[in-house]
XYZ file of N, CA, C and O in Angstrom:
760
model
N 0.782 -1.259 0.006
C 0.085 -0.139 -0.135
C 0.871 1.169 0.130
O 1.947 1.181 0.828
N 0.540 2.273 -0.581
C 1.225 3.329 -0.940
C 0.739 4.517 0.071
O -0.571 4.262 0.475
N 1.656 4.981 0.771
C 1.264 6.015 1.900
C 1.289 7.422 1.362
O 2.342 7.844 0.546
N 0.586 8.347 1.599
C 0.530 9.522 1.230
C 0.616 10.833 2.397
O -0.423 10.754 3.278
N 1.594 11.585 2.487
C 1.653 12.597 3.389
C 1.186 13.836 2.962
O 1.342 14.428 2.110
N 0.649 14.228 4.019
C 0.272 15.790 3.940
C 1.222 16.304 4.855
O 1.557 16.127 6.001
N 1.835 17.661 4.641
C 2.753 18.274 5.505
C 1.955 19.745 5.557
O 1.730 20.520 4.612
N 2.119 19.996 6.818
C 1.435 21.396 7.409
C 2.373 22.164 7.745
O 3.332 21.838 8.649
N 2.454 23.396 7.310
C 3.442 24.425 7.297
C 2.970 25.695 7.650
O 1.679 26.156 7.662
N 3.798 26.621 8.351
C 3.512 27.967 8.614
C 4.641 28.931 8.012
O 4.503 30.285 8.114
N 5.738 28.188 7.761
C 7.144 29.124 7.645
C 7.753 28.986 6.106
O 7.144 28.803 5.586
N 8.874 29.153 6.086
C 9.720 29.244 4.998
C 9.922 27.860 4.488
O 9.936 27.805 3.328
N 9.854 26.630 4.875
C 9.730 25.257 4.226
C 10.897 24.669 4.359
O 10.931 23.873 3.691
N 11.860 24.812 4.901
C 13.153 24.152 4.573
C 12.893 22.637 5.026
O 13.422 21.712 4.104
N 12.431 22.251 5.921
C 12.439 21.064 6.604
C 11.151 20.280 5.410
O 11.068 19.189 5.090
N 9.808 21.090 5.009
C 9.131 20.579 3.848
C 9.812 20.298 2.634
O 9.688 19.116 2.208
N 10.564 21.102 2.281
C 11.354 20.801 0.773
C 12.289 19.511 1.078
O 12.147 18.669 0.425
N 12.768 19.300 2.696
C 14.119 18.434 2.370
C 13.033 17.213 2.426
O 13.324 15.961 1.871
N 11.729 16.896 3.310
C 11.158 16.021 3.228
C 10.365 15.700 1.986
O 10.360 14.450 1.245
N 9.901 16.510 0.793
C 9.668 15.951 -0.443
C 10.540 15.540 -1.347
O 10.562 14.521 -2.056
N 11.905 16.092 -1.166
C 12.998 15.676 -1.694
C 13.242 14.239 -1.581
O 13.575 13.268 -2.309
N 13.319 14.034 -0.240
C 13.660 12.628 0.559
C 12.660 11.602 -0.278
O 13.426 10.414 -0.284
N 11.615 11.821 -0.157
C 10.075 10.799 -0.688
C 10.219 10.927 -2.112
O 9.507 10.213 -2.762
N 11.014 11.818 -2.927
C 10.317 11.957 -4.411
C 10.451 10.874 -5.348
O 9.736 10.670 -6.011
N 11.686 9.711 -4.888
C 11.488 8.475 -5.664
C 11.150 7.378 -4.928
O 11.793 6.323 -5.277
N 10.448 7.737 -3.981
C 10.083 6.355 -2.959
C 8.937 5.831 -3.464
O 7.950 6.492 -3.675
N 8.909 4.338 -4.195
C 7.739 3.729 -4.250
C 6.848 3.652 -3.511
O 5.481 3.185 -3.529
N 6.992 3.761 -2.139
C 5.713 3.397 -1.030
C 5.180 4.404 -0.425
O 4.554 4.552 0.302
N 6.142 5.724 -0.492
C 5.575 6.737 0.246
C 5.690 8.121 -0.553
O 6.862 8.265 -1.312
N 4.844 9.068 -0.454
C 4.624 10.316 -1.442
C 3.963 11.283 -0.751
O 3.217 11.126 0.342
N 4.868 12.784 -1.249
C 4.160 13.670 -0.328
C 2.992 14.596 -1.571
O 3.488 14.610 -2.649
N 1.658 14.249 -0.817
C 0.745 14.526 -1.938
C 0.267 16.107 -1.711
O -0.726 16.393 -2.755
N 0.520 16.488 -0.686
C -0.168 17.772 -0.101
C 0.853 18.756 0.637
O 1.334 18.079 1.598
N 0.571 19.813 0.655
C 1.065 20.877 1.500
C 0.038 21.966 1.918
O -0.385 22.480 1.122
N -0.235 21.897 3.142
C -1.363 22.857 3.635
C -0.046 23.912 4.662
O 0.328 23.646 5.262
N -0.992 25.176 4.367
C -0.044 26.206 4.867
C -1.314 27.331 5.535
O -2.387 27.486 5.129
N -1.367 27.552 6.844
C -2.184 28.553 7.596
C -2.071 29.989 7.299
O -2.515 30.924 7.497
N -0.736 30.324 6.495
C -0.451 31.354 5.984
C -0.145 31.809 4.277
O 0.791 30.722 3.879
N -0.912 32.369 3.747
C -0.615 32.557 2.540
C 0.707 32.988 1.931
O 1.106 32.623 0.926
N 1.448 33.782 2.979
C 2.771 33.988 2.471
C 4.002 33.071 3.006
O 4.954 33.784 2.727
N 3.544 32.303 3.193
C 4.519 30.812 3.652
C 5.186 30.520 2.659
O 4.643 30.414 1.572
N 6.518 30.807 2.546
C 7.666 30.570 1.342
C 7.500 28.920 1.292
O 7.664 28.466 0.258
N 7.381 28.058 2.311
C 6.956 26.846 2.147
C 6.147 26.301 0.842
O 6.260 25.454 -0.078
N 4.934 26.863 0.387
C 4.203 27.042 -0.372
C 4.918 27.136 -1.759
O 4.658 26.381 -2.671
N 5.923 27.897 -1.915
C 6.372 28.285 -3.183
C 7.424 26.947 -3.166
O 7.430 26.635 -4.359
N 8.204 26.540 -2.347
C 8.900 25.504 -2.377
C 8.290 23.982 -2.938
O 8.753 23.136 -3.837
N 7.144 24.124 -2.491
C 6.279 22.648 -3.021
C 5.946 22.954 -4.308
O 6.130 21.990 -5.038
N 5.443 24.197 -4.639
C 4.951 24.195 -5.957
C 6.405 24.057 -7.071
O 5.925 23.200 -8.057
N 7.310 24.501 -6.550
C 8.368 24.412 -7.626
C 8.900 22.792 -7.451
O 9.436 22.341 -8.792
N 8.628 22.031 -6.678
C 8.411 20.451 -6.667
C 7.179 19.672 -7.093
O 7.056 18.545 -7.142
N 6.591 20.321 -7.448
C 5.129 19.885 -8.456
C 4.489 18.931 -7.062
O 3.607 18.271 -7.676
N 4.285 19.578 -5.913
C 3.572 19.096 -4.928
C 2.090 20.132 -4.724
O 2.590 21.294 -4.581
N 1.052 19.667 -4.780
C -0.285 20.369 -4.631
C 0.012 21.221 -3.308
O 0.321 20.556 -2.541
N -0.672 22.538 -3.194
C -0.787 23.178 -1.899
C -2.131 23.597 -1.718
O -2.763 23.923 -2.629
N -2.221 24.011 -0.538
C -3.651 24.788 0.069
C -3.151 25.639 0.843
O -2.239 25.535 1.998
N -4.027 26.841 1.009
C -3.956 27.587 2.308
C -5.371 27.603 2.931
O -6.484 27.840 2.373
N -5.027 27.399 4.267
C -6.199 27.310 4.868
C -5.670 27.953 6.309
O -5.426 27.582 7.160
N -6.679 29.247 6.469
C -6.266 30.102 7.401
C -6.947 29.455 8.687
O -7.912 28.489 8.586
N -6.543 29.769 9.973
C -7.037 29.047 11.081
C -8.740 28.877 11.204
O -8.919 27.707 11.648
N -9.499 29.374 10.763
C -11.051 29.307 10.826
C -11.290 28.000 9.927
O -11.969 27.373 10.119
N -10.617 28.006 8.705
C -10.929 27.497 7.748
C -10.264 25.734 8.233
O -10.810 24.685 8.209
N -8.942 25.748 8.842
C -8.264 24.814 9.383
C -8.890 23.699 10.412
O -9.107 22.561 10.511
N -10.077 24.873 11.247
C -10.571 24.055 12.408
C -11.726 23.655 11.902
O -12.504 23.399 13.012
N -12.197 23.866 10.576
C -13.495 23.337 10.224
C -13.391 21.827 9.621
O -12.821 21.689 8.104
N -14.026 20.946 9.846
C -13.612 19.476 9.829
C -14.613 19.448 8.260
O -13.906 18.695 7.456
N -15.740 20.069 7.905
C -16.117 19.887 6.852
C -15.064 20.795 5.659
O -15.478 20.370 4.143
N -14.164 21.325 5.742
C -13.515 21.751 4.869
C -12.162 20.907 5.080
O -11.675 20.881 3.489
N -11.366 20.680 5.822
C -10.140 20.096 6.172
C -10.278 18.505 5.749
O -9.454 18.234 4.813
N -11.125 17.963 6.254
C -11.156 16.308 5.971
C -11.279 16.127 4.515
O -10.817 15.176 3.790
N -12.609 16.812 3.587
C -12.302 16.543 2.189
C -11.008 16.688 1.257
O -10.907 16.080 0.487
N -10.277 17.902 1.966
C -9.052 17.985 0.882
C -8.202 16.892 1.255
O -7.360 16.766 0.392
N -8.150 16.512 2.502
C -7.083 15.412 2.533
C -7.363 14.497 2.087
O -6.764 13.402 1.596
N -8.823 14.130 1.992
C -9.388 12.773 1.288
C -9.053 13.168 -0.233
O -8.766 11.915 -0.926
N -9.398 14.247 -0.633
C -9.130 14.378 -1.964
C -7.661 13.960 -2.530
O -7.247 13.456 -3.722
N -6.874 14.318 -1.454
C -5.230 13.846 -1.886
C -4.935 12.510 -1.256
O -3.574 12.471 -1.741
N -5.992 11.648 -0.862
C -5.179 10.602 -0.288
C -4.518 10.125 0.748
O -3.844 9.478 1.024
N -4.562 11.423 1.649
C -3.604 11.611 2.743
C -3.855 10.469 3.836
O -4.958 10.491 4.255
N -2.827 9.853 4.243
C -3.036 8.879 5.601
C -1.996 9.189 6.537
O -1.970 8.633 7.470
N -1.187 10.181 6.095
C -0.133 10.339 7.367
C 0.143 12.033 7.337
O -0.073 12.464 6.166
N 0.091 12.786 8.425
C 0.295 14.170 8.544
C 1.804 14.350 9.253
O 2.101 13.705 10.044
N 2.421 15.368 8.775
C 3.838 15.852 9.212
C 3.669 17.394 9.461
O 3.395 18.242 8.578
N 3.896 17.659 10.619
C 3.720 19.143 11.031
C 5.594 19.614 10.649
O 6.105 18.971 11.538
N 5.412 20.331 10.179
C 6.813 20.920 9.720
C 7.102 22.342 9.887
O 6.649 23.333 9.051
N 7.033 23.027 11.197
C 7.225 24.471 11.321
C 5.745 24.835 11.269
O 5.401 25.857 10.741
N 4.501 24.298 11.639
C 3.166 24.351 11.767
C 3.130 25.128 13.123
O 3.238 24.625 14.211
N 2.301 26.210 13.336
C 2.192 26.993 14.298
C 0.686 26.806 15.114
O 0.480 27.643 16.116
N -0.073 25.899 14.319
C -1.546 25.969 15.100
C -1.491 24.439 15.626
O -0.982 23.814 15.389
N -2.668 24.382 16.922
C -2.831 23.290 17.324
C -3.855 22.269 16.364
O -4.576 23.019 15.570
N -3.365 21.214 16.513
C -4.023 20.399 15.732
C -5.797 20.165 16.245
O -5.612 19.972 17.455
N -6.918 20.253 15.615
C -7.931 20.088 16.083
C -8.239 18.666 16.133
O -7.932 17.895 15.957
N -9.097 18.601 17.673
C -9.705 17.274 18.134
C -10.253 16.614 16.727
O -9.865 14.981 16.858
N -10.695 16.700 15.849
C -11.543 15.728 14.714
C -10.185 15.308 13.704
O -10.118 14.105 13.650
N -9.076 16.034 13.953
C -7.815 15.756 13.072
C -7.097 14.405 13.765
O -6.806 13.276 13.682
N -6.956 14.908 15.187
C -6.567 13.977 16.117
C -6.970 12.397 15.937
O -6.706 11.564 16.225
N -8.538 12.653 15.958
C -9.300 11.310 15.879
C -8.966 10.722 14.965
O -8.901 9.242 14.666
N -9.123 11.186 13.688
C -9.059 10.593 12.671
C -7.725 10.309 11.906
O -7.744 9.266 11.003
N -6.730 10.809 12.262
C -5.224 10.461 12.142
C -4.590 10.035 13.396
O -3.042 10.342 13.588
N -5.303 9.112 14.073
C -4.492 8.664 15.316
C -3.452 7.796 15.224
O -3.448 6.923 14.520
N -2.607 8.464 15.864
C -0.948 7.744 15.479
C -0.422 7.900 14.214
O 0.713 7.470 13.750
N -0.755 9.026 13.604
C -0.212 9.215 12.039
C -0.052 10.649 11.927
O -0.263 11.149 10.955
N 0.037 11.780 13.000
C 0.400 12.917 12.881
C 1.629 12.894 13.667
O 1.844 12.774 14.947
N 2.975 13.348 13.335
C 4.250 13.713 13.957
C 4.739 15.432 13.611
O 4.231 15.896 12.807
N 5.497 15.431 14.541
C 5.790 16.930 14.912
C 7.485 16.752 14.859
O 8.049 15.784 15.777
N 8.068 17.957 14.557
C 9.540 18.048 15.161
C 9.338 19.206 15.872
O 8.615 19.972 15.596
N 10.120 19.465 16.876
C 10.406 20.472 17.983
C 11.924 20.790 18.004
O 12.740 19.885 18.117
N 12.285 22.038 18.061
C 13.427 22.559 18.145
C 14.384 22.443 19.635
O 14.881 23.419 19.560
N 13.689 21.563 20.160
C 14.591 21.306 21.528
C 14.393 19.843 22.001
O 13.825 19.225 21.258
N 14.929 19.617 23.133
C 14.608 18.093 23.808
C 13.813 18.327 24.684
O 13.751 18.579 25.609
N 12.628 18.201 24.232
C 11.336 18.003 25.295
C 11.677 17.197 26.125
O 12.199 16.010 25.930
N 10.887 17.210 27.500
C 9.849 18.401 27.711
C 10.498 19.669 28.004
O 9.904 20.475 28.141
N 11.679 20.068 27.741
C 12.558 21.324 27.892
C 11.995 22.143 26.760
O 11.958 21.581 25.672
N 11.881 23.481 26.969
C 11.432 24.320 25.960
C 10.231 24.029 25.162
O 10.407 24.319 23.939
N 9.420 23.525 25.334
C 8.127 23.164 24.739
C 6.885 23.938 25.433
O 7.161 24.680 26.293
N 5.747 23.746 24.838
C 4.276 24.307 24.906
C 4.360 25.706 24.313
O 5.143 26.216 23.340
N 3.194 26.293 24.738
C 2.674 27.779 24.134
C 3.689 28.378 24.060
O 4.420 28.684 24.890
N 3.987 29.343 22.623
C 5.145 30.219 22.407
C 6.195 29.833 22.253
O 6.881 30.438 22.052
N 6.668 28.306 22.328
C 8.104 27.995 22.328
C 8.178 27.554 21.119
O 7.834 26.071 20.564
N 8.724 28.346 19.991
C 8.855 28.105 18.476
C 9.454 28.900 18.298
O 10.063 29.846 18.767
N 10.378 28.297 16.923
C 11.329 28.823 16.623
C 12.479 29.469 17.375
O 13.114 29.168 18.022
N 12.836 30.732 16.856
C 13.745 31.842 17.793
C 13.533 31.762 19.107
O 14.634 31.893 20.013
N 12.374 31.579 19.685
C 12.076 31.772 21.011
C 12.986 30.263 21.809
O 13.261 30.779 22.809
N 12.889 29.227 21.254
C 13.400 28.214 21.676
C 14.921 28.564 21.783
O 15.423 28.325 22.969
N 15.630 28.823 20.877
C 16.922 28.840 20.761
C 17.259 30.088 21.792
O 18.387 29.902 22.774
N 16.448 31.098 22.001
C 16.878 32.233 22.909
C 16.904 31.650 24.479
O 17.569 32.142 25.138
N 15.686 31.026 24.652
C 15.727 30.371 26.071
C 16.713 29.554 26.201
O 16.975 29.254 27.447
N 17.167 28.169 25.054
C 18.121 27.562 25.603
C 19.481 28.217 25.881
O 20.200 28.090 26.977
N 19.949 29.581 25.227
C 20.754 30.190 25.453
C 21.021 30.930 26.802
O 21.868 30.980 27.515
N 19.725 31.636 27.067
C 19.656 32.319 28.316
C 19.882 31.224 29.638
O 20.139 31.464 30.842
N 19.324 29.803 29.452
C 19.365 29.075 30.440
C 20.987 28.604 30.733
O 21.384 27.641 31.645
N 22.078 28.734 29.320
C 23.042 28.089 29.807
C 23.401 26.665 29.618
O 24.183 26.052 29.910
N 22.487 26.152 28.686
C 22.344 24.720 28.388
C 23.625 24.426 27.520
O 24.296 25.200 26.656
N 24.250 23.027 28.222
C 25.199 22.776 27.218
C 25.018 21.755 26.074
O 26.314 21.494 25.065
N 24.120 21.506 25.601
C 23.462 20.769 24.494
C 22.184 21.238 24.445
O 21.450 21.531 25.407
N 21.472 20.693 23.078
C 20.125 20.996 22.905
C 19.879 20.034 21.663
O 20.918 19.281 21.419
N 18.799 20.385 21.060
C 18.354 19.060 20.133
C 17.120 19.252 19.230
O 16.596 20.222 19.280
N 16.818 18.005 18.519
C 15.481 18.189 17.999
C 14.646 17.083 18.897
O 15.387 16.073 19.441
N 13.256 16.964 18.632
C 12.471 16.178 19.272
C 11.630 15.813 18.343
O 11.028 16.629 17.694
N 11.200 14.409 17.687
C 10.589 14.297 16.825
C 9.496 13.572 17.575
O 9.518 12.541 18.265
N 7.823 14.074 17.900
C 6.862 13.223 18.662
C 5.712 13.010 17.801
O 5.252 13.939 16.882
N 4.699 12.203 18.308
C 3.576 12.209 17.846
C 2.606 13.425 18.594
O 2.908 13.846 19.555
N 1.568 14.045 17.596
C 1.036 14.904 18.208
C -0.573 14.363 18.712
O -0.853 13.588 18.476
N -0.394 15.196 20.072
C -1.633 14.875 20.873
C -2.447 16.226 21.174
O -1.721 17.389 20.273
N -3.229 16.077 21.902
C -4.167 17.422 22.290
C -3.368 18.550 23.214
O -3.781 19.560 23.365
N -2.094 18.033 23.699
C -1.217 18.996 24.369
C -0.051 19.436 23.765
O 0.628 18.580 23.007
N -0.322 20.657 23.430
C 0.895 21.188 22.939
C 2.534 20.983 23.214
O 2.939 20.725 24.285
N 3.005 20.269 22.265
C 4.601 19.443 22.359
C 4.375 18.478 23.480
O 5.450 17.764 24.034
N 3.162 17.992 23.659
C 2.986 16.819 24.637
C 3.024 15.339 24.487
O 2.861 14.405 25.286
N 3.090 15.182 23.201
C 2.695 13.658 22.490
C 3.961 12.993 22.832
O 4.898 13.462 23.099
N 3.826 11.559 22.464
C 4.439 10.652 22.681
C 5.887 10.698 22.165
O 5.820 11.222 20.556
N 7.271 10.694 22.566
C 8.428 11.180 21.664
C 8.958 9.673 21.058
O 8.855 8.899 21.398
N 9.208 9.938 19.614
C 9.565 9.272 18.774
C 11.043 8.828 18.905
O 11.677 7.888 18.908
N 11.761 10.204 18.802
C 13.071 10.263 18.727
C 13.742 11.302 18.922
O 13.060 12.416 18.650
N 14.983 11.438 19.419
C 15.712 12.876 19.875
C 17.301 12.692 19.142
O 17.619 11.517 19.276
N 17.563 14.115 18.948
C 18.947 13.906 18.448
C 19.566 15.046 19.063
O 18.948 16.165 19.160
N 20.781 15.360 19.640
C 21.518 15.845 20.415
C 22.589 16.819 19.665
O 23.242 16.103 18.655
N 22.875 17.714 20.194
C 23.830 18.195 19.485
C 24.620 19.436 20.497
O 23.760 19.906 21.564
N 26.179 19.442 21.041
C 26.757 20.064 22.085
C 26.697 21.592 21.817
O 26.821 21.980 20.604
N 26.795 22.301 22.607
C 26.681 23.883 22.673
C 27.976 24.153 23.294
O 28.577 23.620 24.089
N 28.334 25.358 22.492
C 29.478 26.263 23.760
C 28.801 27.152 24.240
O 28.267 27.941 23.731
N 29.811 27.763 25.253
C 28.987 29.075 25.779
C 29.414 30.392 24.932
O 28.348 31.294 25.214
N 29.854 30.247 23.858
C 30.017 31.386 22.939
C 28.949 31.296 21.740
O 28.760 32.389 21.031
N 28.073 29.933 21.855
C 26.954 29.837 20.595
C 25.927 31.122 20.956
O 25.603 31.464 22.278
N 25.561 31.763 19.855
C 24.242 33.002 19.915
C 23.214 32.113 19.621
O 23.412 30.706 19.365
N 21.855 32.700 19.984
C 20.705 32.360 19.589
C 20.682 31.656 18.014
O 20.230 30.482 17.690
N 21.483 32.271 16.944
C 21.400 31.805 15.671
C 22.729 30.986 15.503
O 22.173 29.959 14.565
N 23.369 30.619 16.105
C 24.619 29.404 16.267
C 23.504 28.251 16.770
O 24.050 26.910 16.002
N 22.919 28.429 17.581
C 22.068 27.273 18.106
C 21.179 27.085 17.316
O 20.910 25.640 16.620
N 20.490 27.936 16.374
C 19.519 27.613 15.388
C 20.289 26.687 14.241
O 19.401 25.936 13.637
N 21.234 27.276 13.685
C 22.108 26.425 12.545
C 22.131 25.083 13.162
O 22.097 24.254 12.149
N 22.729 24.826 14.205
C 22.935 23.642 14.597
C 21.968 22.558 15.059
O 22.057 21.244 14.252
N 20.627 23.032 15.381
C 19.405 22.222 15.200
C 18.751 22.258 13.647
O 18.664 20.884 13.728
N 19.146 22.889 13.071
C 18.490 23.013 11.612
C 19.480 21.840 11.056
O 18.799 20.965 10.358
N 21.160 21.717 11.272
C 21.591 20.456 10.522
C 20.943 19.185 11.097
O 20.908 18.316 10.463
N 20.752 19.134 12.645
C 20.079 17.826 13.087
C 18.526 17.368 12.151
O 18.245 16.306 11.835
N 18.033 18.835 11.928
C 16.613 18.425 11.587
C 17.201 17.812 9.918
O 15.899 17.215 9.550
N 17.614 18.720 9.336
C 17.804 18.260 7.925
C 18.311 16.803 7.630
O 17.795 16.001 6.825
N 19.093 16.371 8.803
C 19.583 15.133 8.738
C 18.756 13.582 9.039
O 18.753 12.700 8.596
N 17.957 14.206 10.309
C 17.103 13.137 10.659
C 15.430 12.847 10.651
O 14.991 11.867 10.853
N 15.079 14.024 10.260
C 13.609 14.174 10.278
C 12.899 13.133 9.061
O 12.234 12.455 9.548
N 13.278 13.505 7.785
C 12.720 12.415 6.829
C 12.599 11.171 7.257
O 12.118 10.088 7.139
N 14.048 10.435 7.716
C 14.476 9.098 7.844
C 13.412 8.660 9.104
O 13.075 7.682 8.992
N 13.365 9.406 10.022
C 12.475 9.065 11.181
C 10.942 8.796 10.720
O 10.115 8.094 11.190
N 10.522 9.826 9.830
C 9.314 9.829 9.165
C 9.135 8.355 8.527
O 8.090 7.704 8.697
N 10.113 7.977 7.792
C 10.040 6.970 6.731
C 9.834 5.720 7.820
O 8.954 4.765 7.369
N 10.366 5.749 8.962
C 10.543 4.631 9.884
C 9.324 4.538 10.384
O 8.773 3.162 10.650
N 8.638 5.566 10.725
C 7.291 5.763 11.586
C 6.113 5.252 10.561
O 5.344 4.276 10.716
N 5.981 5.611 9.371
C 5.289 5.078 8.577
C 5.549 3.620 7.745
O 4.328 2.915 7.797
N 6.614 3.197 7.713
C 7.032 1.684 7.870
C 6.551 0.926 8.792
O 6.213 -0.477 8.291
N 6.276 1.659 9.988
C 5.674 0.635 11.103
C 4.214 0.645 11.370
O 4.018 0.072 12.080
N 3.599 1.397 10.413
C 2.173 1.334 10.356
C 1.642 0.039 10.166
O 1.842 -0.864 9.233
């Protein structure tokens, strides 16, 4: 059975593009849709350049089961990846895709997770706390922000001279290296 991934995005889309490229020639797994809650998300441009259909769904539409579910069904989506997506996933989607929605977070959860902890906010908090390491967490999505079961974590050392931008760059390397492979592993285990 071929699996079809929908990627939900809100921003620039480097992880989105990396995932699309990773599965481009995979006979069993395909990215069939990219959904953004922001019309100006550069991830949409990246997806279109790679010939992946896109949709813009502002928060009110995204939370409407009668709009979102038919869109996912039209593209035969059976797995969802959050890649820099900043909205909470509605309950109807959690029920319909139970155990088939994953997210990436730019810290070692449970540290630096939860409401307001995304992107640069996380790296600034890691720096302010004087952490000697950080990393990424790939986890299942639940009704609790950044609270779903952890699938995998990858770490990188930090030096006292690292700025939040340096930390972001180190985390980005981990994201690019590990996120698609972990997605593949989870899907193959379905």
